[in-house]
Short mmCIF file of C-alpha atoms in Angstrom, two decimals:
data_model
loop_
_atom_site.label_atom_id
_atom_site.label_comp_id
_atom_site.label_asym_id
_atom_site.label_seq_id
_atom_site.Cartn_x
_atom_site.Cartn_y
_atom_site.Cartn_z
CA UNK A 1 -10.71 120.64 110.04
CA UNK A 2 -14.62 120.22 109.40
CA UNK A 3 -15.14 123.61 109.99
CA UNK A 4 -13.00 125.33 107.63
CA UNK A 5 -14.50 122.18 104.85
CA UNK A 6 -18.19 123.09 106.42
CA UNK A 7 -18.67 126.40 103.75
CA UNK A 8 -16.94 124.67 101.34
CA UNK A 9 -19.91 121.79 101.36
CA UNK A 10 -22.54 124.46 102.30
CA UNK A 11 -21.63 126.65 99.06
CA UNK A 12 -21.96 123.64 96.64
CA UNK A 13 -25.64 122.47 98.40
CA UNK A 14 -26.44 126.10 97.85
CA UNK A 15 -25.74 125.61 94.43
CA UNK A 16 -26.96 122.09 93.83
CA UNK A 17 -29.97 123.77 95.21
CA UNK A 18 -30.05 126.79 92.53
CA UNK A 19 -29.70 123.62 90.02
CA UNK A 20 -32.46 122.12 90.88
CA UNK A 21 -34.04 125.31 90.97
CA UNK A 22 -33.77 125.55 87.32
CA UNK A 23 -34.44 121.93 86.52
CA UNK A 24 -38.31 121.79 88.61
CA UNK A 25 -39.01 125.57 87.38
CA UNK A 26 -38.68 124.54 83.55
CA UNK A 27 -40.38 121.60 84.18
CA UNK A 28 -43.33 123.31 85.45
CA UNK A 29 -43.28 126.08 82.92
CA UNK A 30 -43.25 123.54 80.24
CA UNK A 31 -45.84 121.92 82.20
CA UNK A 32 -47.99 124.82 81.02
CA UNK A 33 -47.49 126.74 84.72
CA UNK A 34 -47.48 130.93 84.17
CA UNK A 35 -44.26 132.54 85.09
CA UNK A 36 -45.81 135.11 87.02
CA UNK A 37 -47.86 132.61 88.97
CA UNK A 38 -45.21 130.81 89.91
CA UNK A 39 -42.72 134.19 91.07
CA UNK A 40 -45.94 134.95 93.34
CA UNK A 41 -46.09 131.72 95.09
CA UNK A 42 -42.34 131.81 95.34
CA UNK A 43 -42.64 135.08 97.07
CA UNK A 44 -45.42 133.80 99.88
CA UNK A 45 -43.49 130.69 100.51
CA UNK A 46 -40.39 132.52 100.70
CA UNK A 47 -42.10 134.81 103.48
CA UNK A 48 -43.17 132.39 105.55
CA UNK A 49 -39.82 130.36 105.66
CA UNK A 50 -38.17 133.45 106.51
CA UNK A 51 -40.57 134.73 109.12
CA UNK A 52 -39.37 132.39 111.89
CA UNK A 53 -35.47 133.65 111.33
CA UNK A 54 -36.40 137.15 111.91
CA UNK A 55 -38.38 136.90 114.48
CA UNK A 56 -36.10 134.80 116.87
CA UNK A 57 -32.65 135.87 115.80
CA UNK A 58 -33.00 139.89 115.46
CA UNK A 59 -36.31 140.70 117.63
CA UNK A 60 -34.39 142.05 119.84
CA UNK A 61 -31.30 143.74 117.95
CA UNK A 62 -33.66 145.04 115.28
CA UNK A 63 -33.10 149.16 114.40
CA UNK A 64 -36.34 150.71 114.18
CA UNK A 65 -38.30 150.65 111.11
CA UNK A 66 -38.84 154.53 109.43
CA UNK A 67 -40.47 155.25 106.81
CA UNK A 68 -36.69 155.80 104.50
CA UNK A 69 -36.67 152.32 105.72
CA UNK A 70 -39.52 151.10 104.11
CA UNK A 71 -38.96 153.07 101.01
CA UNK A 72 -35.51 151.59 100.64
CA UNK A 73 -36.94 147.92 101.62
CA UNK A 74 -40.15 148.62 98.97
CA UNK A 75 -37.02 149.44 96.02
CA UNK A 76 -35.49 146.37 96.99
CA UNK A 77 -38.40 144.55 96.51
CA UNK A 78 -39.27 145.97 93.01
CA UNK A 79 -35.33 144.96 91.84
CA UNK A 80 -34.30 141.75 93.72
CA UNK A 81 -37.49 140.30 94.03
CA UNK A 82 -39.86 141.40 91.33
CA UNK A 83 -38.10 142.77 88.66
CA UNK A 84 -35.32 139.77 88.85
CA UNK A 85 -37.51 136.92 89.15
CA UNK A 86 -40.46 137.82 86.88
CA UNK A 87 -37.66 138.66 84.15
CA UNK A 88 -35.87 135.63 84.95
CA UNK A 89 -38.49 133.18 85.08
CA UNK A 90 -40.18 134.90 81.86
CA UNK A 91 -37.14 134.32 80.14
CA UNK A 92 -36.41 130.65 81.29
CA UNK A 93 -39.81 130.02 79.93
CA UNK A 94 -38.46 131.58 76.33
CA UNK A 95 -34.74 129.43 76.36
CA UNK A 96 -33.00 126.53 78.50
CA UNK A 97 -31.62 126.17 82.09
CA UNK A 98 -28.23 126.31 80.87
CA UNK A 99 -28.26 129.99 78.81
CA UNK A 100 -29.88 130.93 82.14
CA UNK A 101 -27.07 129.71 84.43
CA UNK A 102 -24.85 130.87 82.30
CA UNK A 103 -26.36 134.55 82.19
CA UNK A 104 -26.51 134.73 85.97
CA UNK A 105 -22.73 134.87 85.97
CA UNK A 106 -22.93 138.32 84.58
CA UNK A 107 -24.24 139.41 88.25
CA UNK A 108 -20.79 140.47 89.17
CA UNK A 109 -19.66 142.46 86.37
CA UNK A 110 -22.98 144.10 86.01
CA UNK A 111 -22.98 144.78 89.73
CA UNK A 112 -19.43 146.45 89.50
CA UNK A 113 -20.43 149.00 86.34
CA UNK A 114 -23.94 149.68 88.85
CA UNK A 115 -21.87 150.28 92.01
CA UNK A 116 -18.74 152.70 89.66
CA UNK A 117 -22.00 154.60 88.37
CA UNK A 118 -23.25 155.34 92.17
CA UNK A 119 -19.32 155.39 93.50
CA UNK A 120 -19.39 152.48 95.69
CA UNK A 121 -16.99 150.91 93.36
CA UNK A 122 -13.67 152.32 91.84
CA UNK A 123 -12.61 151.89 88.72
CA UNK A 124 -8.31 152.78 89.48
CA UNK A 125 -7.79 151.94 85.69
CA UNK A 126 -3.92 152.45 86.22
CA UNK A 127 -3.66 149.53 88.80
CA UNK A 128 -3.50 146.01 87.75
CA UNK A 129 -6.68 144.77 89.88
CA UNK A 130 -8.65 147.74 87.85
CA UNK A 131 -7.35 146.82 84.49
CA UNK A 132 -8.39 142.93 85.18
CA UNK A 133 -12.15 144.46 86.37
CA UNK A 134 -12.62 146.10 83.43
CA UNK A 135 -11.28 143.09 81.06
CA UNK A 136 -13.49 140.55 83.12
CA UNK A 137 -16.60 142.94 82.70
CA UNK A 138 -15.62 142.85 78.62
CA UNK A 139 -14.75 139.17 78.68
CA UNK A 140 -18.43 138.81 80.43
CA UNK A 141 -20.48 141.01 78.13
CA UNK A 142 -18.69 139.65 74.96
CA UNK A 143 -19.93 136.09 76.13
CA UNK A 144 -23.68 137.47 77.00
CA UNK A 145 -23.82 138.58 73.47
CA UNK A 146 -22.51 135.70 71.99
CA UNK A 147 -24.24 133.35 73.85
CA UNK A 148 -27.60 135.49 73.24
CA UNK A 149 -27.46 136.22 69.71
CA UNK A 150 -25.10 133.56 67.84
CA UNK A 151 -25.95 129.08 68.01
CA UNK A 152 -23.51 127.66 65.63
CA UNK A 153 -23.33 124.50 64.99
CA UNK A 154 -24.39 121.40 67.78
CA UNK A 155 -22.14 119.78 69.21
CA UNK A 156 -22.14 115.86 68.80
CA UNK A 157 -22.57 115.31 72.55
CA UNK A 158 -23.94 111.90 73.16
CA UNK A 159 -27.44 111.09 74.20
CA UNK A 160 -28.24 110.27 78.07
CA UNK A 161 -28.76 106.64 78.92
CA UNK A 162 -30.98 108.29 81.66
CA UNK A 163 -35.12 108.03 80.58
CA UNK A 164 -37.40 110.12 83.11
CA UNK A 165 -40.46 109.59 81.27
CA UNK A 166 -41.94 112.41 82.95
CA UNK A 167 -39.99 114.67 81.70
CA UNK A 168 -39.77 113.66 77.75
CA UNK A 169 -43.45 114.35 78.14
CA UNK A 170 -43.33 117.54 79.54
CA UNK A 171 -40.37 118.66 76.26
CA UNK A 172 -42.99 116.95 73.95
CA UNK A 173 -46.10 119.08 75.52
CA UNK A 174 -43.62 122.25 75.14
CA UNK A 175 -42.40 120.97 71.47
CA UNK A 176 -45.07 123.51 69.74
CA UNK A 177 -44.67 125.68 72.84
CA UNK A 178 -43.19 129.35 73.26
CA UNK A 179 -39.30 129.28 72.18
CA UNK A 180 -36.79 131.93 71.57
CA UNK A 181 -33.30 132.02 72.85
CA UNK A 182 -32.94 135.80 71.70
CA UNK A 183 -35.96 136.85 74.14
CA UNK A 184 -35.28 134.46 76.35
CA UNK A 185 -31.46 135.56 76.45
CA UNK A 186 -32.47 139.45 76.62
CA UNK A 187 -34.66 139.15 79.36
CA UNK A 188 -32.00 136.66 81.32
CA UNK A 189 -29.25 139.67 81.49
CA UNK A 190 -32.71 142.08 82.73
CA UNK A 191 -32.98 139.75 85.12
CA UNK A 192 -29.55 140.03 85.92
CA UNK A 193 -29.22 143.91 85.74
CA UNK A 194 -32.19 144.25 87.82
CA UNK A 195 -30.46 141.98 90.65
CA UNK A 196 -27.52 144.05 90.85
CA UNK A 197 -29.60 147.09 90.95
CA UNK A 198 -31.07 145.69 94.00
CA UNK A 199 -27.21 144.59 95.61
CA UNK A 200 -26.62 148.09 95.12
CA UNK A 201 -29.62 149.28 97.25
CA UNK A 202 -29.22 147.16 99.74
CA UNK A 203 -25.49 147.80 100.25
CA UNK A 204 -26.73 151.06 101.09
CA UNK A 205 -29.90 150.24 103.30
CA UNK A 206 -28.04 147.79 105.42
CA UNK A 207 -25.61 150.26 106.55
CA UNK A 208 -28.93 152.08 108.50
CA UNK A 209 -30.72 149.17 108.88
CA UNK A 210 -28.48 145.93 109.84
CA UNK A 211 -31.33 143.18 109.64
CA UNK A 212 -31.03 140.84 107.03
CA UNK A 213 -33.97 138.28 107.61
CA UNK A 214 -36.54 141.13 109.02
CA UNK A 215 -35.16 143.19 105.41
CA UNK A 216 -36.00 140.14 103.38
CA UNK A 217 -39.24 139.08 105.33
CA UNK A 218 -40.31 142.02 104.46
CA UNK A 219 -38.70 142.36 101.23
CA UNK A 220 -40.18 139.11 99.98
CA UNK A 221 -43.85 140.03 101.40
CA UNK A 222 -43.95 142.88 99.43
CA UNK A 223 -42.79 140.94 96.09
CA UNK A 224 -45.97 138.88 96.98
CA UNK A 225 -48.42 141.87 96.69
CA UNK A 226 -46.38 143.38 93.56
CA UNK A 227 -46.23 139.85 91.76
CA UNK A 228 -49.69 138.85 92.61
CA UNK A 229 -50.99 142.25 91.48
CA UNK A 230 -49.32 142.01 88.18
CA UNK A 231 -49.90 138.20 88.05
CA UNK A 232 -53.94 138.59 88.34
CA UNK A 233 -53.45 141.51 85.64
CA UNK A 234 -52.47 139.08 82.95
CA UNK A 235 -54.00 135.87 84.23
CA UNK A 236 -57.29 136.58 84.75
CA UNK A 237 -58.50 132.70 84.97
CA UNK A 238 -58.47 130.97 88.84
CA UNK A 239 -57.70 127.75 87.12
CA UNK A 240 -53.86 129.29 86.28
CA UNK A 241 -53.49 129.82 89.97
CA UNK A 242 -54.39 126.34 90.80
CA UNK A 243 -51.47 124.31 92.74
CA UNK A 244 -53.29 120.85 91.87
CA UNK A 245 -50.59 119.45 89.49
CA UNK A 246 -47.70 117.95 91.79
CA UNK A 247 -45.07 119.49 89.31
CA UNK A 248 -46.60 123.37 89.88
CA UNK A 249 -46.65 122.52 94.58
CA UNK A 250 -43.60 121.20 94.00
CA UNK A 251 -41.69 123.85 91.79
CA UNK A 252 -43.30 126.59 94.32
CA UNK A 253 -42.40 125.70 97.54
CA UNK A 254 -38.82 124.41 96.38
CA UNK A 255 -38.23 128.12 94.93
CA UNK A 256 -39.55 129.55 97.82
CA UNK A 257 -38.06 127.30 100.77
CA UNK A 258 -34.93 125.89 99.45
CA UNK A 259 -33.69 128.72 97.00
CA UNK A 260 -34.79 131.50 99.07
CA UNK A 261 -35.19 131.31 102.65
CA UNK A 262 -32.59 128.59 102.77
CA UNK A 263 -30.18 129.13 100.61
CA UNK A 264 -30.57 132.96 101.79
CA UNK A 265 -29.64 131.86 105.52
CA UNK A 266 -26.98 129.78 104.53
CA UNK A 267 -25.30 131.61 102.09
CA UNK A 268 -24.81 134.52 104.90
CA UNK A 269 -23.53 132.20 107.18
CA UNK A 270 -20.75 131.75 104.48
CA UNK A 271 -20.35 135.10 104.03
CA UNK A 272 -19.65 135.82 107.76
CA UNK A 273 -17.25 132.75 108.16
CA UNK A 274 -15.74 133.79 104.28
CA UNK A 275 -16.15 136.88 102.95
CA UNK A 276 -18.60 137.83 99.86
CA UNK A 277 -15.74 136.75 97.82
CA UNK A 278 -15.58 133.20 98.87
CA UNK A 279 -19.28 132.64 98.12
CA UNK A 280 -18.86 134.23 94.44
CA UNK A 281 -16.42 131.83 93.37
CA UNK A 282 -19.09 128.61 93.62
CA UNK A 283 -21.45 130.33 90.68
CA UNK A 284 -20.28 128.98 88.01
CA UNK A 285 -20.48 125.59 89.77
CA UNK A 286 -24.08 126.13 89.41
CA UNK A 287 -23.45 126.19 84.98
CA UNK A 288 -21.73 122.96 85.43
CA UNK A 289 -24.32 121.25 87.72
CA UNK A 290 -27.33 122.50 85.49
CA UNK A 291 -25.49 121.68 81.92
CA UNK A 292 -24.98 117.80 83.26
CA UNK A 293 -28.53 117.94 84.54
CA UNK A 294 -29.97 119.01 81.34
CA UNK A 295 -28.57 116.70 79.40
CA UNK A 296 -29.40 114.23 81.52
CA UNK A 297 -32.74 114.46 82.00
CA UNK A 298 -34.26 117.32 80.02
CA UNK A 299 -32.28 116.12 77.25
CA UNK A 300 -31.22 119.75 76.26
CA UNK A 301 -28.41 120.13 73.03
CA UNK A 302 -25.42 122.03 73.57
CA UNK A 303 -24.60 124.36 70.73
CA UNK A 304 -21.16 126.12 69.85
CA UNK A 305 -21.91 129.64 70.90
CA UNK A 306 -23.40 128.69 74.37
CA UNK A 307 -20.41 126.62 75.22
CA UNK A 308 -17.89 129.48 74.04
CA UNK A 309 -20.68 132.55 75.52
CA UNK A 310 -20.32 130.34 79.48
CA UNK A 311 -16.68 129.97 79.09
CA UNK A 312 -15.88 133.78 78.11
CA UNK A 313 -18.38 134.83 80.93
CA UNK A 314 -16.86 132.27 83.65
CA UNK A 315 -13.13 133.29 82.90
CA UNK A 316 -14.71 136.62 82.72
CA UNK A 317 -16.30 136.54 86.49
CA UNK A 318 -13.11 135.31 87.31
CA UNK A 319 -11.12 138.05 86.45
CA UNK A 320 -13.55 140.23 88.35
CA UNK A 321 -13.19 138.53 91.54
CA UNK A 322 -9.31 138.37 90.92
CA UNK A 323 -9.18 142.06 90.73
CA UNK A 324 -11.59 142.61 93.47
CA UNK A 325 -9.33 140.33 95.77
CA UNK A 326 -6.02 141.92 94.52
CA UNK A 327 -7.79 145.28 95.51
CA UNK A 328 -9.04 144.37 98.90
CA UNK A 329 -5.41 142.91 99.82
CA UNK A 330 -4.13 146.50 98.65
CA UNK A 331 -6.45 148.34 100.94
CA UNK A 332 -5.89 146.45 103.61
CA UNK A 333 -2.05 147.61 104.80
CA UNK A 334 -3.57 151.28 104.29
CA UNK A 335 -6.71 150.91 106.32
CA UNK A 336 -3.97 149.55 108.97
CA UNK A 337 -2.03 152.32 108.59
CA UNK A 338 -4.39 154.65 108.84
CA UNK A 339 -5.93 153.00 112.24
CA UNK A 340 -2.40 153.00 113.62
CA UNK A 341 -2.04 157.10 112.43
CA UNK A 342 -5.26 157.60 114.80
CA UNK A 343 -4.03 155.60 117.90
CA UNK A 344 -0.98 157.56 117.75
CA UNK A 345 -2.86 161.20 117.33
CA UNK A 346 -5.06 160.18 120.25
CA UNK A 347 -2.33 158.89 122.38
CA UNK A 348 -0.56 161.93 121.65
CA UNK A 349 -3.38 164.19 122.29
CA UNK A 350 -4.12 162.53 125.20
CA UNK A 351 -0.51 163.43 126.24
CA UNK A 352 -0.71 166.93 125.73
CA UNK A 353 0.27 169.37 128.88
CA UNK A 354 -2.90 171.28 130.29
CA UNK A 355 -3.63 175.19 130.14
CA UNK A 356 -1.46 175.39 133.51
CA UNK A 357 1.44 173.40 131.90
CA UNK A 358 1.56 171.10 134.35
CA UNK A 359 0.68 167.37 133.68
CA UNK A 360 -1.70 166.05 130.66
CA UNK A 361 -4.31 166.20 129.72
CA UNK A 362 -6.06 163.05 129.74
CA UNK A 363 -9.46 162.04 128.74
CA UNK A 364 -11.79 161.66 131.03
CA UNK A 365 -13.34 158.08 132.31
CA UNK A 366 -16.40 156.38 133.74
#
């Protein structure tokens, strides 16, 4: 029994993880720490968490490293790991943890129009599984554009009887700050266009080169170089790269350790035990956890069109995954068939008299 509950409790400290994620992150931004700065450090902690998985579990199993290899690993690095998190961080500096929660649940439908574009995906329009893609991919861009573009009216949700002093000052140091939900929003779905860009690269790179943790060792080390390159482009002063405030060490080595290297490893130990689909049904968990810990303790309002933008793009995902799991139940009788058509063509080939006509012809053995 506790090992069929033991994903189940895995996949919601994975997300309670991403939460906090987003609650230290805006904390330090606000604080007055760079977004780049604080993707680069995520990147060289993330390296060296990592490091230690791939070198004692695939030393031995891993494929050899070619140069297609390395030019598939250095893509992967420029979507998943710079592109995504410099956009994404950017744009949590510009809005609020819950809009970007809330955006990351477009990863799925975005990832299914990326992977029909390069067929790894099919659309089958005429089947009911294809109809509900397509209407959860709708349902999920209709709520990105609400939720980016339209605030309504606040609703009259109750203050927190929670005070963390720390952080009132940190929204009152950020009060005259950098603020715009439109950028912020924009750059959010970037973020999340650029992610699925890079599940679509390494769908196809892991198929040659079956490594995960020596693939995102590397992956992440090269983020380092591209983030720290770009990050000493536009901050030019040493005392932006300084770790001294407790919020900015903090912030960076959670990121790194907990949301990448650890979340990484366990969330493909869920994956084996689960399926991908298993592990995509926690995400919006992650909204709900973040929205309660915002109002909490960052004391963020809740306005009409981000409560109606999540809940289109949740039932949205949903649909997505229904029709992905309708589809995968589909294929599955036919890939049986199809693996029972070929043990009965080799059995029968195997049968087959010789050139003399006398006996079979078997395979040989040994």
């Amino acid at each position: 029994m506790f090992s069929d509950f033991l994903p189940f409790l895995l996949m919601v400290l994975v997300q309670a993880g991403y939460a906090g994620m987003n609650i230290t992150s805006k904390l330090a931004l606000d604080a007055g720490m760079k977004p780049l700065v604080l993707v680069t450090y995520r990147q060289i902690f993330a390296t060296f968490a990592i490091l230690p998985f791939a070198y004692f579990l695939e030393w031995k199993t891993r494929p050899k490293i070619t140069k297609s290899i390395v030019f598939q690993i250095l893509l992967c690095s420029l979507t998943g790991a710079t592109g995504n998190q410099v956009l994404y961080f950017i744009g949590l500096a510009y809005s609020t943890p819950t809009i970007g929660c809330a955006l990351t649940n477009l990863l799925p439908a975005v990832t299914f129009v990326l992977a029909a574009i390069f067929g790894q995906e099919f659309v089958r329009i005429k089947t009911r599984p294809g109809q509900a893609k397509v209407f959860g991919t709708a349902l999920c861009v209709g709520g990105a554009m609400l939720l980016s573009f339209y605030n309504g009216n606040m609703i009259p949700v109750p203050n927190s009887g929670i005070h963390w002093n720390y952080a009132d000052r940190m929204s009152q140091r950020n009060a005259g700050g950098q603020s715009n939900l439109v950028l912020g929003s924009i750059l959010l779905i970037g973020s999340a266009v650029s992610w699925a860009a890079w599940i679509v690269i390494q769908t196809q790179m892991s198929k040659k080169f079956p490594a995960p943790y020596t693939s995102t060792t590397l992956m992440c080390f090269l983020g380092s170089i591209e983030c720290g390159a770009i990050g000493l482009i536009a901050e030019h002063k040493l005392s932006a790269w300084s770790l001294s405030s407790p919020i900015y060490l903090i912030s960076a080595i959670y990121t790194g350790v907990v949301c990448s290297a650890l979340a990484f490893s366990l969330t493909s130990w869920c994956i084996q035990k689960k399926g991908p689909l298993y592990v995509s049904v926690f995400s919006p968990l992650l909204l709900i956890i973040v929205a309660i810990l915002s109002w909490a303790l960052l004391r963020e309002k809740l306005f009409v069109g981000t409560a109606v933008g999540s809940v289109l793009i949740v039932v949205g995902l949903y649909a997505v995954l229904w029709g992905k799991d309708k589809e995968l139940k589909l294929d599955e009788p036919i890939k049986g068939t199809e693996a029972t058509t070929k043990q009965v063509n080799s059995f029968d080939m195997e049968m087959q008299p010789d050139a003399s006509g006398n006996g079979t012809n078997r395979r040989a053995s040994g």
